[in-house]
Short mmCIF file of C-alpha atoms in Angstrom, two decimals:
data_model
loop_
_atom_site.label_atom_id
_atom_site.label_comp_id
_atom_site.label_asym_id
_atom_site.label_seq_id
_atom_site.Cartn_x
_atom_site.Cartn_y
_atom_site.Cartn_z
CA MET A 13 0.03 -0.13 -0.04
CA GLY A 14 3.32 2.26 -0.56
CA THR A 15 4.09 1.69 3.16
CA VAL A 16 7.86 0.22 3.97
CA LEU A 17 7.85 -2.95 6.70
CA SER A 18 11.24 -3.96 7.97
CA ILE A 19 12.06 -6.23 10.54
CA SER A 20 15.09 -5.72 13.05
CA PRO A 21 16.76 -9.38 14.01
CA ALA A 22 18.84 -7.89 16.43
CA SER A 23 15.91 -6.68 18.84
CA LYS A 24 14.57 -10.42 18.17
CA LYS A 25 17.86 -11.56 19.13
CA VAL A 26 18.26 -9.09 22.00
CA SER A 27 14.58 -10.09 23.30
CA ILE A 28 15.53 -13.62 22.71
CA MET A 29 18.76 -13.47 25.13
CA ASP A 30 16.65 -11.50 27.34
CA ALA A 31 14.43 -14.18 27.88
CA GLU A 32 17.05 -16.73 28.14
CA ALA A 33 18.98 -15.04 30.42
CA ALA A 34 15.55 -14.56 32.49
CA GLY A 35 15.31 -18.18 32.61
CA ASP A 36 18.84 -18.57 33.75
CA GLY A 37 18.46 -16.21 36.48
CA LEU A 38 15.47 -18.47 37.67
CA LYS A 39 17.16 -21.24 37.36
CA ASN A 40 20.06 -20.03 39.20
CA ASP A 41 17.91 -18.86 42.18
CA LYS A 42 16.02 -22.14 42.40
CA SER A 43 19.80 -23.64 42.70
CA LEU A 44 20.83 -21.30 45.16
CA LYS A 45 17.60 -21.89 47.32
CA ARG A 46 17.67 -25.67 46.98
CA HIS A 47 22.03 -25.15 47.69
CA SER A 48 21.25 -23.16 50.93
CA MET A 49 18.56 -25.41 52.27
CA PHE A 50 21.11 -28.06 51.54
CA VAL A 51 23.67 -26.31 53.46
CA SER A 52 21.75 -25.32 56.56
CA LEU A 53 20.10 -29.05 56.94
CA SER A 54 23.48 -30.51 56.66
CA TRP A 55 24.53 -27.95 59.51
CA LYS A 56 21.70 -29.16 61.89
CA LYS A 57 23.09 -32.82 61.33
CA LEU A 58 26.42 -32.06 62.34
CA VAL A 59 25.65 -30.31 65.07
CA ALA A 60 23.41 -32.70 66.53
CA ASN A 61 26.18 -35.75 65.53
CA SER A 62 28.84 -33.45 67.28
CA ALA A 63 26.64 -33.29 70.36
CA LYS A 64 26.04 -36.79 70.79
CA LYS A 65 29.66 -37.71 70.28
CA SER A 66 30.49 -35.25 73.29
CA ALA A 67 27.79 -36.66 75.64
CA LYS A 68 29.31 -39.87 75.71
CA LYS A 69 31.05 -40.68 78.85
CA VAL A 70 34.70 -41.61 78.96
CA THR A 71 36.12 -44.08 81.36
CA PRO A 72 39.30 -43.97 82.67
CA THR A 73 41.67 -46.41 82.14
CA PRO A 74 42.45 -48.04 85.26
CA LEU A 75 45.76 -48.58 86.49
CA PRO A 76 47.85 -51.70 87.10
CA ALA A 77 47.94 -53.03 90.76
CA SER A 78 51.87 -53.21 90.64
CA GLN A 79 51.75 -49.24 89.78
CA VAL A 80 49.17 -48.41 92.50
CA ALA A 81 51.04 -50.38 95.50
CA HIS A 82 54.17 -48.69 94.20
CA LEU A 83 52.73 -45.06 94.23
CA ASN A 84 51.19 -46.06 97.95
CA SER A 85 54.85 -47.03 99.22
CA GLU A 86 55.98 -43.85 97.60
CA ASN A 87 53.65 -41.52 99.58
CA ILE A 88 53.93 -43.57 103.02
CA ARG A 89 57.91 -42.93 102.79
CA LYS A 90 57.42 -39.38 102.33
CA THR A 91 55.33 -39.11 105.34
CA HIS A 92 57.52 -41.04 107.42
CA GLN A 93 60.53 -38.74 106.01
CA THR A 94 58.35 -35.44 106.88
CA GLU A 95 57.73 -36.63 110.56
CA GLU A 96 61.49 -37.66 110.95
CA ASN A 97 62.46 -33.89 109.97
CA LYS A 98 60.50 -32.24 112.84
CA PRO A 99 62.13 -31.31 115.97
CA LYS A 100 61.06 -33.41 118.42
CA ALA A 101 60.02 -31.61 121.61
CA PRO A 102 59.76 -33.90 125.08
CA ILE A 103 56.46 -34.83 126.59
CA PRO A 104 55.34 -33.04 129.75
CA VAL A 105 54.62 -35.65 132.19
CA PRO A 106 52.38 -34.62 135.14
CA VAL A 107 54.42 -35.36 138.42
CA PRO A 108 51.91 -36.67 140.98
CA THR A 109 51.95 -34.51 144.51
CA VAL A 110 49.70 -34.40 147.84
CA PRO A 111 48.09 -31.25 148.01
CA THR A 112 48.00 -29.24 151.32
CA GLN A 113 44.98 -28.43 153.05
CA ASN A 114 45.75 -24.58 152.60
CA SER A 115 47.66 -24.81 149.30
CA ASP A 116 47.00 -25.32 145.52
CA SER A 117 49.47 -26.69 143.23
CA VAL A 118 50.01 -24.30 139.81
CA VAL A 119 52.45 -25.40 137.00
CA GLN A 120 54.32 -22.37 135.82
CA ASN A 121 56.91 -22.67 133.13
CA GLY A 122 57.12 -26.70 133.34
CA ARG A 123 57.68 -26.42 137.32
CA LEU A 124 55.53 -27.09 140.04
CA ALA A 125 54.58 -24.00 142.29
CA THR A 126 52.40 -23.94 145.44
CA VAL A 127 50.36 -20.94 146.06
CA GLN A 128 48.82 -20.12 149.43
CA LYS A 129 45.58 -19.54 149.77
CA GLN A 130 44.35 -16.84 151.50
CA PRO A 131 42.46 -17.01 154.84
CA SER A 132 38.16 -16.18 154.08
CA ASN A 133 35.89 -15.63 156.25
CA PHE A 134 33.30 -18.12 154.70
CA SER A 135 33.44 -21.68 154.88
CA LEU A 136 32.87 -24.09 152.07
CA VAL A 137 31.34 -26.55 154.33
CA SER A 138 27.93 -26.32 155.36
CA PRO A 139 27.41 -26.28 158.99
CA ARG A 140 25.29 -29.01 160.54
CA ARG A 141 21.59 -28.55 160.45
CA ILE A 142 19.87 -27.95 163.75
CA VAL A 143 16.55 -28.21 163.97
CA ILE A 144 14.64 -26.96 167.01
CA GLN A 145 10.74 -26.74 167.51
CA ALA A 146 8.73 -24.60 169.84
CA SER A 147 5.10 -23.57 169.96
CA THR A 148 4.32 -19.72 170.29
CA GLY A 149 2.82 -20.15 173.65
CA GLU A 150 6.09 -21.72 174.84
CA LEU A 151 8.17 -18.83 172.89
CA LEU A 152 5.73 -16.19 174.58
CA ARG A 153 6.31 -17.70 178.53
CA CYS A 154 10.22 -17.84 177.52
CA LEU A 155 10.18 -13.95 176.56
CA GLY A 156 8.31 -13.32 179.85
CA ASP A 157 10.37 -15.60 181.79
CA PHE A 158 13.63 -13.55 180.48
CA LEU A 159 12.33 -10.13 181.28
CA CYS A 160 11.48 -11.26 184.88
CA ARG A 161 15.10 -12.70 185.05
CA ARG A 162 16.54 -9.38 183.56
CA CYS A 163 14.13 -6.88 185.81
CA TYR A 164 15.15 -8.93 188.93
CA LYS A 165 14.15 -5.34 190.96
CA LEU A 166 10.47 -6.13 189.84
CA LYS A 167 9.55 -8.62 192.65
CA GLU A 168 5.81 -8.81 191.78
CA LEU A 169 6.37 -8.97 187.94
CA ASN A 170 5.41 -12.27 186.22
CA SER A 171 5.88 -13.94 182.72
CA GLY A 172 2.23 -13.62 182.48
CA ASP A 173 2.25 -10.01 182.68
CA VAL A 174 4.26 -9.61 179.50
CA VAL A 175 2.14 -12.41 177.71
CA LEU A 176 -0.90 -10.13 178.52
CA TRP A 177 0.57 -6.83 177.51
CA PHE A 178 1.43 -8.54 173.92
CA ARG A 179 -1.50 -10.07 173.30
CA ASN A 180 -3.94 -7.20 174.60
CA ILE A 181 -2.13 -4.77 171.69
CA ASP A 182 -2.26 -7.52 169.23
CA ARG A 183 -6.24 -8.17 170.07
CA THR A 184 -6.84 -4.47 169.85
CA LEU A 185 -4.98 -4.11 166.35
CA LEU A 186 -7.24 -6.98 164.94
CA VAL A 187 -10.63 -5.25 166.43
CA GLN A 188 -10.12 -1.94 165.16
CA GLY A 189 -9.55 -3.22 161.74
CA TRP A 190 -5.61 -2.28 161.45
CA GLN A 191 -4.78 -5.79 160.55
CA ASP A 192 -6.18 -8.95 159.08
CA ILE A 193 -4.23 -11.62 160.83
CA GLY A 194 -2.52 -11.73 164.25
CA PHE A 195 0.73 -10.80 164.58
CA ILE A 196 2.20 -13.38 167.07
CA THR A 197 3.83 -16.08 165.68
CA PRO A 198 7.25 -17.87 166.30
CA ALA A 199 9.22 -15.75 164.22
CA ASN A 200 7.57 -12.18 165.60
CA VAL A 201 8.49 -13.47 169.41
CA VAL A 202 11.84 -14.11 168.21
CA PHE A 203 12.47 -10.76 166.59
CA VAL A 204 10.58 -9.02 169.86
CA TYR A 205 13.00 -11.03 171.97
CA LEU A 206 16.23 -9.70 169.60
CA LEU A 207 14.98 -5.74 170.77
CA CYS A 208 14.46 -6.57 174.17
CA GLN A 209 17.99 -7.86 174.85
CA ASP A 210 19.48 -4.59 173.98
CA ALA A 211 16.27 -2.15 174.96
CA ILE A 212 15.66 -3.41 178.47
CA THR A 213 18.03 -3.40 180.73
CA GLU A 214 18.51 -4.19 184.72
CA SER A 215 18.36 -0.61 185.77
CA VAL A 216 14.43 -1.11 185.45
CA ASN A 217 12.69 0.44 188.82
CA SER A 218 8.77 0.05 187.96
CA ALA A 219 6.56 -1.98 186.20
CA VAL A 220 5.12 0.85 184.13
CA GLU A 221 8.63 1.91 182.99
CA LEU A 222 9.39 -1.77 181.67
CA GLN A 223 5.81 -1.82 179.88
CA GLY A 224 6.48 1.40 178.14
CA THR A 225 9.98 0.26 176.92
CA PHE A 226 8.48 -3.26 176.05
CA GLN A 227 5.78 -1.72 173.72
CA THR A 228 8.40 0.43 172.00
CA CYS A 229 9.89 -2.75 170.85
CA LEU A 230 6.47 -3.85 169.93
CA TYR A 231 5.84 -0.84 167.89
CA LEU A 232 9.73 -1.50 165.91
CA ALA A 233 8.75 -5.40 165.57
CA TYR A 234 5.20 -4.36 164.32
CA SER A 235 6.54 -1.90 161.95
CA TYR A 236 9.70 -4.30 160.58
CA MET A 237 7.88 -7.76 160.58
CA GLY A 238 4.07 -7.00 160.10
CA ASN A 239 1.59 -7.61 157.46
CA GLU A 240 0.27 -4.09 156.92
CA ILE A 241 1.89 -1.25 155.53
CA SER A 242 1.48 1.41 159.18
CA TYR A 243 0.20 0.81 162.54
CA PRO A 244 -1.32 3.75 164.97
CA LEU A 245 0.52 4.37 167.67
CA LYS A 246 -1.98 4.73 170.23
CA PRO A 247 -1.91 1.33 171.15
CA PHE A 248 1.61 1.27 171.76
CA ILE A 249 2.42 4.47 173.67
CA THR A 250 1.77 4.94 177.41
CA GLU A 251 1.93 7.89 179.58
CA SER A 252 5.38 6.43 181.00
CA ASN A 253 6.57 6.46 177.74
CA LYS A 254 5.20 9.21 175.76
CA ASP A 255 7.87 11.52 176.19
CA VAL A 256 10.40 9.00 175.26
CA PHE A 257 9.08 7.11 172.67
CA TRP A 258 10.99 8.52 169.37
CA GLU A 259 14.43 9.22 171.60
CA THR A 260 14.04 5.39 172.38
CA SER A 261 12.96 3.99 168.98
CA LEU A 262 15.82 5.98 167.28
CA LEU A 263 18.09 4.51 169.70
CA ILE A 264 17.03 0.90 169.01
CA ILE A 265 17.16 1.50 165.53
CA ASN A 266 20.62 2.89 165.53
CA ARG A 267 22.01 0.01 167.31
CA LEU A 268 20.37 -2.72 166.21
CA SER A 269 19.48 -1.97 162.38
CA THR A 270 22.37 -4.18 161.36
CA LYS A 271 20.66 -7.10 163.45
CA MET A 272 17.64 -6.67 162.62
CA LEU A 273 18.21 -7.04 158.94
CA GLN A 274 20.44 -10.09 159.64
CA LEU A 275 17.99 -11.97 161.91
CA ASN A 276 16.14 -11.99 158.27
CA ALA A 277 18.39 -12.74 155.94
CA ASP A 278 20.62 -15.04 157.29
CA PRO A 279 19.12 -18.32 158.76
CA HIS A 280 21.95 -19.46 161.20
CA PHE A 281 21.56 -16.21 163.00
CA PHE A 282 17.62 -16.83 163.64
CA THR A 283 18.67 -20.46 164.73
CA GLU A 284 20.93 -18.96 167.19
CA VAL A 285 18.50 -16.17 168.42
CA PHE A 286 15.53 -18.70 168.65
CA GLN A 287 17.73 -21.06 170.31
CA ASP A 288 19.00 -18.70 173.04
CA LEU A 289 15.17 -17.71 173.56
CA LYS A 290 14.13 -21.23 174.04
CA ASN A 291 17.01 -21.49 176.93
CA GLN A 292 15.14 -18.42 178.78
CA ARG A 293 12.63 -20.91 180.02
CA ASP A 294 12.40 -21.06 183.74
CA SER A 295 12.50 -25.22 184.39
CA SER A 296 10.59 -25.11 187.18
CA GLU A 297 7.55 -24.17 185.49
CA SER A 298 5.41 -26.41 183.56
CA SER A 299 4.85 -25.84 179.78
CA LEU A 300 2.35 -23.66 178.73
CA ASP A 301 1.09 -23.23 175.38
CA ARG A 302 -1.93 -20.80 174.97
#
């Protein structure tokens, strides 16, 4: 129709080459992928096989019996050589001695020395136990006999008067509600006896004076040994001792405060005073327990 058509073989060749190149590229990609998969699988298998091999136990090869015996003999020989090289010191041997009564043996610098004991006021040996018994009425009668013997100038005084003074005060305190239980017990009678030994002297001239001093001792005994916090003064004060009541009380406290505390703390001292009071009983009188 008047149009010139031309076909370029070069362009066709290029397209064919391009197609072949694209096909080769796909083949190469597939081969690369398959190769990488193969390599990864092979690596995993290799690692697993090496782990199994490393987990296997390794059993040591036992030494022959002759070699073991040789090593033991070498160790024993070296031990003996070490002990022989050590300096040998003499072994201390204790020397048997007979200790004396007031000395102790002490080892100083390998020699036996003797150390003298210092004298002590306290004995380690417990004293012999003494058991004494007496009723309250008997101790009261002993207290009355002691005062009668001490105040020998009072011819008309008898032990019953002293017991009556004691019981009247104790009964008055019970009736008036100053105490719930009676004060007269063996231990308290011993305490009163301790005070009367020092406070009442042979110079007493009248029973009234004796009663005033005795009731002053009773007030101190109630204050020291009584179950109540405080006691009234009226039952203990009389006309004969109201002017010297506190003065006599302070004198007794200053002289006997240590013994009063010791009587409560030391059972041996209490036993001595108890036995002394019991020995004050007049042997010519019959026993009275009331």
